[in-house]
XYZ file of N, CA, C and O in Angstrom:
512
model
N 0.846 -1.177 0.000
C 0.000 0.000 0.000
C 0.888 1.236 0.000
O 1.832 1.354 0.763
N 0.577 2.162 -0.857
C 1.347 3.389 -0.994
C 0.556 4.561 -0.433
O -0.645 4.675 -0.660
N 1.223 5.414 0.304
C 0.598 6.595 0.890
C 1.337 7.816 0.355
O 2.568 7.818 0.265
N 0.603 8.856 0.022
C 1.228 10.075 -0.477
C 2.086 10.706 0.611
O 1.689 10.776 1.769
N 3.294 11.172 0.260
C 4.145 11.815 1.263
C 3.554 13.147 1.705
O 2.811 13.780 0.958
N 3.887 13.597 2.915
C 3.340 14.850 3.428
C 3.970 16.091 2.791
O 3.493 17.198 2.999
N 5.051 15.905 2.018
C 5.745 17.028 1.380
C 6.534 16.481 0.195
O 6.781 15.286 0.099
N 6.961 17.357 -0.692
C 7.790 16.964 -1.824
C 9.242 17.325 -1.516
O 9.592 18.495 -1.448
N 10.064 16.332 -1.291
C 11.480 16.573 -1.006
C 12.218 16.894 -2.301
O 12.032 16.234 -3.308
N 13.056 17.912 -2.264
C 13.856 18.294 -3.425
C 15.022 17.321 -3.614
O 15.433 17.050 -4.723
N 15.587 16.840 -2.515
C 16.657 15.846 -2.544
C 16.677 15.157 -1.183
O 15.971 15.555 -0.261
N 17.483 14.115 -1.066
C 17.603 13.371 0.175
C 19.053 13.389 0.617
O 19.958 13.376 -0.221
N 19.258 13.442 1.927
C 20.618 13.507 2.408
C 20.809 12.834 3.740
O 19.859 12.534 4.455
N 22.070 12.599 4.045
C 22.493 12.031 5.316
C 23.477 13.021 5.923
O 24.395 13.491 5.239
N 23.280 13.352 7.182
C 24.205 14.225 7.902
C 24.960 13.356 8.894
O 24.354 12.673 9.724
N 26.279 13.353 8.786
C 27.123 12.507 9.609
C 27.981 13.375 10.511
O 28.874 14.087 10.053
N 27.687 13.348 11.814
C 28.498 14.058 12.791
C 29.764 13.272 13.069
O 29.706 12.067 13.282
N 30.916 13.953 13.038
C 32.186 13.267 13.231
C 33.036 13.969 14.287
O 32.929 15.174 14.487
N 33.857 13.200 14.955
C 34.832 13.757 15.884
C 36.142 14.029 15.145
O 36.783 15.045 15.348
N 36.522 13.115 14.288
C 37.739 13.250 13.490
C 37.353 13.797 12.111
O 37.460 13.107 11.097
N 36.914 15.039 12.114
C 36.347 15.663 10.922
C 37.275 15.607 9.710
O 36.890 15.119 8.646
N 38.510 16.095 9.833
C 39.429 16.140 8.696
C 39.700 14.752 8.149
O 39.747 14.546 6.931
N 39.889 13.771 9.037
C 40.147 12.402 8.609
C 38.942 11.817 7.879
O 39.099 11.113 6.877
N 37.733 12.112 8.361
C 36.525 11.601 7.708
C 36.305 12.271 6.353
O 35.906 11.613 5.392
N 36.582 13.569 6.262
C 36.473 14.263 4.970
C 37.435 13.625 3.968
O 37.061 13.340 2.827
N 38.667 13.363 4.394
C 39.641 12.724 3.505
C 39.194 11.311 3.129
O 39.332 10.886 1.977
N 38.628 10.589 4.078
C 38.173 9.219 3.826
C 37.080 9.198 2.760
O 37.171 8.454 1.780
N 36.035 10.002 2.945
C 34.921 9.978 1.998
C 35.289 10.619 0.663
O 34.855 10.151 -0.398
N 36.131 11.661 0.692
C 36.491 12.340 -0.544
C 37.613 11.672 -1.308
O 37.496 11.424 -2.505
N 38.704 11.329 -0.611
C 39.875 10.774 -1.288
C 39.829 9.253 -1.355
O 39.957 8.670 -2.428
N 39.637 8.599 -0.211
C 39.662 7.138 -0.192
C 38.480 6.541 -0.946
O 38.652 5.650 -1.773
N 37.263 7.026 -0.660
C 36.086 6.478 -1.330
C 35.757 7.199 -2.631
O 34.981 6.696 -3.437
N 36.307 8.384 -2.832
C 36.104 9.091 -4.094
C 34.735 9.712 -4.297
O 34.316 9.930 -5.433
N 34.040 10.036 -3.202
C 32.749 10.708 -3.372
C 32.993 12.112 -3.927
O 33.894 12.823 -3.460
N 32.212 12.544 -4.904
C 32.399 13.873 -5.471
C 32.037 14.973 -4.469
O 30.974 14.919 -3.830
N 32.900 15.964 -4.342
C 32.626 17.113 -3.478
C 31.509 17.937 -4.087
O 31.532 18.252 -5.274
N 30.524 18.288 -3.264
C 29.445 19.158 -3.727
C 29.739 20.591 -3.308
O 29.827 21.476 -4.117
N 29.918 20.802 -1.980
C 30.288 22.132 -1.490
C 30.904 22.009 -0.109
O 30.802 20.978 0.546
N 31.558 23.088 0.321
C 32.175 23.161 1.644
C 31.793 24.471 2.308
O 31.642 25.496 1.637
N 31.664 24.427 3.618
C 31.491 25.595 4.481
C 32.384 25.350 5.686
O 32.875 24.235 5.872
N 32.607 26.331 6.532
C 33.421 26.080 7.723
C 32.836 24.914 8.549
O 31.648 24.902 8.859
N 33.668 23.936 8.837
C 33.299 22.769 9.656
C 32.210 21.903 9.036
O 31.512 21.180 9.749
N 32.059 21.950 7.717
C 31.020 21.174 7.039
C 31.476 20.910 5.612
O 31.883 21.829 4.905
N 31.444 19.658 5.211
C 31.771 19.279 3.835
C 30.654 18.394 3.323
O 30.241 17.448 3.998
N 30.181 18.702 2.134
C 29.061 17.972 1.567
C 29.490 17.273 0.273
O 30.011 17.911 -0.640
N 29.270 15.959 0.238
C 29.601 15.137 -0.916
C 28.327 14.673 -1.605
O 27.294 14.473 -0.957
N 28.401 14.458 -2.892
C 27.319 13.793 -3.621
C 27.325 12.336 -3.178
O 28.373 11.714 -3.026
N 26.141 11.802 -2.954
C 25.989 10.425 -2.496
C 24.850 9.827 -3.308
O 23.689 9.917 -2.920
N 25.170 9.297 -4.476
C 24.124 8.852 -5.395
C 23.336 10.058 -5.865
O 23.913 11.073 -6.257
N 22.020 9.996 -5.770
C 21.197 11.135 -6.150
C 20.951 12.077 -4.973
O 20.215 13.046 -5.103
N 21.572 11.800 -3.843
C 21.442 12.646 -2.657
C 22.793 13.172 -2.225
O 23.676 13.414 -3.051
N 22.964 13.348 -0.922
C 24.231 13.865 -0.415
C 24.576 13.260 0.934
O 23.719 12.762 1.657
N 25.878 13.310 1.231
C 26.415 12.948 2.533
C 27.114 14.188 3.058
O 28.104 14.641 2.478
N 26.588 14.767 4.129
C 27.155 15.964 4.734
C 27.967 15.539 5.956
O 27.429 14.926 6.883
N 29.252 15.836 5.955
C 30.144 15.496 7.056
C 30.362 16.762 7.877
O 30.761 17.795 7.342
N 30.063 16.669 9.182
C 30.154 17.825 10.076
C 30.909 17.436 11.343
O 31.066 16.263 11.650
N 31.308 18.449 12.109
C 31.823 18.221 13.459
C 30.650 17.814 14.351
O 29.506 18.140 14.067
N 30.930 17.119 15.440
C 29.876 16.869 16.416
C 29.630 15.421 16.754
O 28.810 15.122 17.606
N 30.315 14.495 16.130
C 30.126 13.090 16.462
C 31.117 12.631 17.505
O 31.905 13.414 18.039
N 31.081 11.353 17.803
C 31.994 10.743 18.762
C 32.662 9.563 18.071
O 31.980 8.680 17.548
N 33.978 9.557 18.062
C 34.733 8.484 17.430
C 34.791 7.264 18.330
O 34.624 7.362 19.549
N 35.029 6.118 17.731
C 35.244 4.861 18.449
C 36.516 4.228 17.889
O 36.828 4.422 16.711
N 37.254 3.484 18.707
C 38.512 2.906 18.233
C 38.311 1.827 17.157
O 39.189 1.583 16.352
N 37.170 1.174 17.156
C 36.852 0.141 16.175
C 35.526 0.501 15.523
O 34.921 1.523 15.832
N 35.062 -0.371 14.638
C 33.767 -0.130 14.008
C 32.683 -0.086 15.077
O 32.622 -0.945 15.959
N 31.847 0.938 15.026
C 30.779 1.091 16.010
C 29.751 -0.022 15.845
O 29.495 -0.497 14.745
N 29.159 -0.411 16.964
C 28.099 -1.411 16.934
C 26.777 -0.723 16.614
O 26.678 0.503 16.631
N 25.769 -1.490 16.328
C 24.453 -0.908 16.050
C 23.901 -0.171 17.272
O 23.123 0.760 17.131
N 24.332 -0.541 18.475
C 23.916 0.188 19.677
C 24.555 1.572 19.726
O 23.951 2.525 20.209
N 25.787 1.679 19.253
C 26.493 2.960 19.269
C 26.082 3.866 18.113
O 26.164 5.080 18.215
N 25.697 3.277 16.995
C 25.335 4.039 15.806
C 24.390 3.183 14.968
O 24.841 2.358 14.175
N 23.092 3.354 15.117
C 22.143 2.458 14.450
C 21.940 2.740 12.964
O 20.895 2.432 12.414
N 22.946 3.301 12.304
C 22.865 3.538 10.865
C 24.130 3.009 10.207
O 25.194 2.964 10.814
N 23.995 2.601 8.956
C 25.134 2.125 8.182
C 25.027 2.747 6.798
O 23.935 2.786 6.222
N 26.139 3.248 6.277
C 26.143 3.786 4.922
C 26.353 2.630 3.958
O 27.311 1.881 4.085
N 25.449 2.484 2.989
C 25.505 1.367 2.048
C 25.926 1.868 0.683
O 25.424 2.873 0.190
N 26.860 1.136 0.087
C 27.327 1.411 -1.269
C 26.999 0.178 -2.112
O 27.642 -0.863 -1.944
N 26.008 0.267 -2.973
C 25.643 -0.854 -3.841
C 26.582 -0.864 -5.039
O 26.714 0.138 -5.740
N 27.251 -1.988 -5.236
C 28.268 -2.109 -6.278
C 28.014 -3.365 -7.112
O 27.338 -4.288 -6.673
N 28.581 -3.392 -8.306
C 28.411 -4.550 -9.183
C 29.177 -5.762 -8.666
O 28.726 -6.897 -8.793
N 30.342 -5.538 -8.061
C 31.207 -6.635 -7.641
C 31.813 -6.305 -6.275
O 32.757 -5.506 -6.182
N 31.273 -6.900 -5.228
C 31.735 -6.626 -3.868
C 33.205 -6.991 -3.700
O 33.986 -6.227 -3.131
N 33.610 -8.148 -4.210
C 35.002 -8.584 -4.041
C 35.966 -7.606 -4.700
O 36.998 -7.258 -4.117
N 35.652 -7.142 -5.897
C 36.535 -6.200 -6.594
C 36.580 -4.859 -5.871
O 37.652 -4.261 -5.711
N 35.420 -4.373 -5.421
C 35.382 -3.102 -4.684
C 36.132 -3.232 -3.371
O 36.873 -2.325 -2.974
N 35.966 -4.355 -2.678
C 36.677 -4.581 -1.418
C 38.185 -4.645 -1.649
O 38.962 -4.089 -0.870
N 38.603 -5.292 -2.722
C 40.039 -5.379 -3.030
C 40.623 -3.990 -3.278
O 41.733 -3.693 -2.822
N 39.883 -3.134 -3.979
C 40.371 -1.772 -4.223
C 40.449 -0.987 -2.916
O 41.404 -0.250 -2.682
N 39.451 -1.135 -2.041
C 39.508 -0.461 -0.739
C 40.693 -0.973 0.079
O 41.378 -0.184 0.744
N 40.937 -2.269 0.047
C 42.083 -2.841 0.763
C 43.383 -2.214 0.246
O 44.271 -1.887 1.033
N 43.501 -2.040 -1.085
C 44.698 -1.401 -1.657
C 44.838 0.033 -1.160
O 45.935 0.573 -1.079
N 43.714 0.651 -0.791
C 43.736 2.027 -0.289
C 43.844 2.078 1.233
O 43.672 3.135 1.839
N 44.078 0.938 1.873
C 44.304 0.898 3.309
C 43.074 0.696 4.174
O 43.139 0.879 5.385
N 41.953 0.307 3.579
C 40.709 0.098 4.329
C 40.520 -1.404 4.558
O 40.545 -2.187 3.607
N 40.320 -1.802 5.795
C 40.040 -3.203 6.104
C 38.578 -3.506 5.820
O 37.691 -2.834 6.347
N 38.336 -4.508 4.988
C 36.977 -4.892 4.595
C 36.777 -6.357 4.948
O 37.628 -7.200 4.662
N 35.638 -6.656 5.570
C 35.268 -8.031 5.881
C 34.111 -8.425 4.977
O 33.057 -7.789 4.997
N 34.309 -9.467 4.172
C 33.266 -9.927 3.241
C 32.496 -11.070 3.870
O 33.080 -11.969 4.491
N 31.169 -11.027 3.722
C 30.299 -12.105 4.200
C 29.282 -12.428 3.105
O 28.809 -11.526 2.401
N 28.974 -13.706 2.976
C 28.008 -14.169 1.980
C 26.755 -14.662 2.695
O 26.853 -15.409 3.669
N 25.609 -14.230 2.212
C 24.313 -14.624 2.770
C 23.437 -15.115 1.627
O 23.753 -14.876 0.449
N 22.319 -15.739 1.956
C 21.419 -16.188 0.890
C 20.793 -15.013 0.140
O 20.381 -15.146 -0.999
N 20.773 -13.831 0.737
C 20.204 -12.641 0.099
C 21.246 -11.771 -0.585
O 20.932 -10.749 -1.181
N 22.545 -12.132 -0.490
C 23.566 -11.353 -1.174
C 24.897 -11.356 -0.454
O 25.064 -11.995 0.590
N 25.828 -10.630 -1.007
C 27.178 -10.517 -0.477
C 27.398 -9.096 0.002
O 26.986 -8.142 -0.662
N 28.050 -8.957 1.168
C 28.368 -7.634 1.700
C 29.838 -7.588 2.100
O 30.446 -8.600 2.419
N 30.364 -6.394 2.069
C 31.710 -6.130 2.567
C 31.604 -4.984 3.555
O 31.204 -3.886 3.174
N 31.907 -5.221 4.810
C 31.756 -4.181 5.825
C 33.113 -3.559 6.152
O 34.143 -4.222 6.126
N 33.074 -2.262 6.433
C 34.265 -1.509 6.799
C 33.820 -0.306 7.609
O 32.622 -0.100 7.823
N 34.760 0.479 8.093
C 34.429 1.631 8.930
C 35.213 2.853 8.466
O 36.311 2.740 7.919
N 34.634 4.030 8.713
C 35.352 5.276 8.449
C 36.273 5.569 9.639
O 36.298 4.795 10.609
N 37.064 6.635 9.602
C 38.002 6.907 10.705
C 37.341 7.096 12.072
O 38.000 6.918 13.101
N 36.072 7.467 12.123
C 35.355 7.602 13.393
C 34.749 6.283 13.853
O 34.148 6.214 14.916
N 34.842 5.241 13.038
C 34.239 3.954 13.380
C 32.820 3.802 12.869
O 32.155 2.812 13.186
N 32.330 4.768 12.078
C 30.973 4.655 11.529
C 30.935 3.513 10.524
O 31.780 3.436 9.635
N 29.970 2.608 10.668
C 29.930 1.440 9.791
C 29.478 1.785 8.374
O 28.577 2.593 8.164
N 30.161 1.160 7.422
C 29.838 1.293 6.004
C 29.775 -0.116 5.427
O 30.344 -1.055 5.982
N 29.098 -0.251 4.284
C 28.927 -1.581 3.715
C 28.846 -1.511 2.201
O 28.157 -0.662 1.642
N 29.549 -2.419 1.563
C 29.382 -2.675 0.134
C 28.325 -3.761 0.012
O 28.284 -4.668 0.834
N 27.482 -3.692 -0.981
C 26.470 -4.739 -1.212
C 26.402 -4.994 -2.693
O 26.443 -4.055 -3.490
N 26.303 -6.268 -3.070
C 26.144 -6.563 -4.479
C 24.791 -6.030 -4.948
O 23.780 -6.169 -4.272
N 24.809 -5.370 -6.077
C 23.609 -4.684 -6.574
C 22.775 -5.613 -7.446
O 22.454 -5.305 -8.584
N 22.401 -6.755 -6.902
C 21.579 -7.684 -7.680
C 20.134 -7.708 -7.212
O 19.355 -8.546 -7.625
N 19.756 -6.752 -6.364
C 18.361 -6.656 -5.955
C 17.517 -6.226 -7.149
O 18.027 -5.574 -8.074
N 16.225 -6.512 -7.163
C 15.383 -6.154 -8.309
C 15.422 -4.660 -8.633
O 15.299 -4.284 -9.794
N 15.635 -3.808 -7.647
C 15.676 -2.368 -7.872
C 16.762 -1.989 -8.863
O 16.637 -1.076 -9.644
N 17.895 -2.718 -8.824
C 19.047 -2.376 -9.650
C 19.038 -3.070 -11.009
O 19.923 -2.852 -11.815
N 18.049 -3.907 -11.258
C 17.973 -4.640 -12.544
C 17.596 -3.709 -13.682
O 16.968 -2.715 -13.537
């Protein structure tokens, strides 16, 4: 069942508060290669598919990948080949753990603040 939205959104975005702001900006911009959209003091905005990922000061870093209790969100990158994307991230110094499930393959990794990210094979019907 579909319900009409209460408003028409011009675009969709994710705002990510970070403690290690400069390191996270470098991670998303240089390591992951997200296109820069714009910058303001203490705020960097990247294109994220048809939306955006805004990286700001204000989060709390963790020494390892945060658990779902610490951060109940995960940034997902749907890719054609998880193994190839994971191998390229590994070459760029990112540790990726690949897991296979009956619903698909994922590669999990973390940004410098420990925020969880995931590669997913794009074989869902949406991507066909």
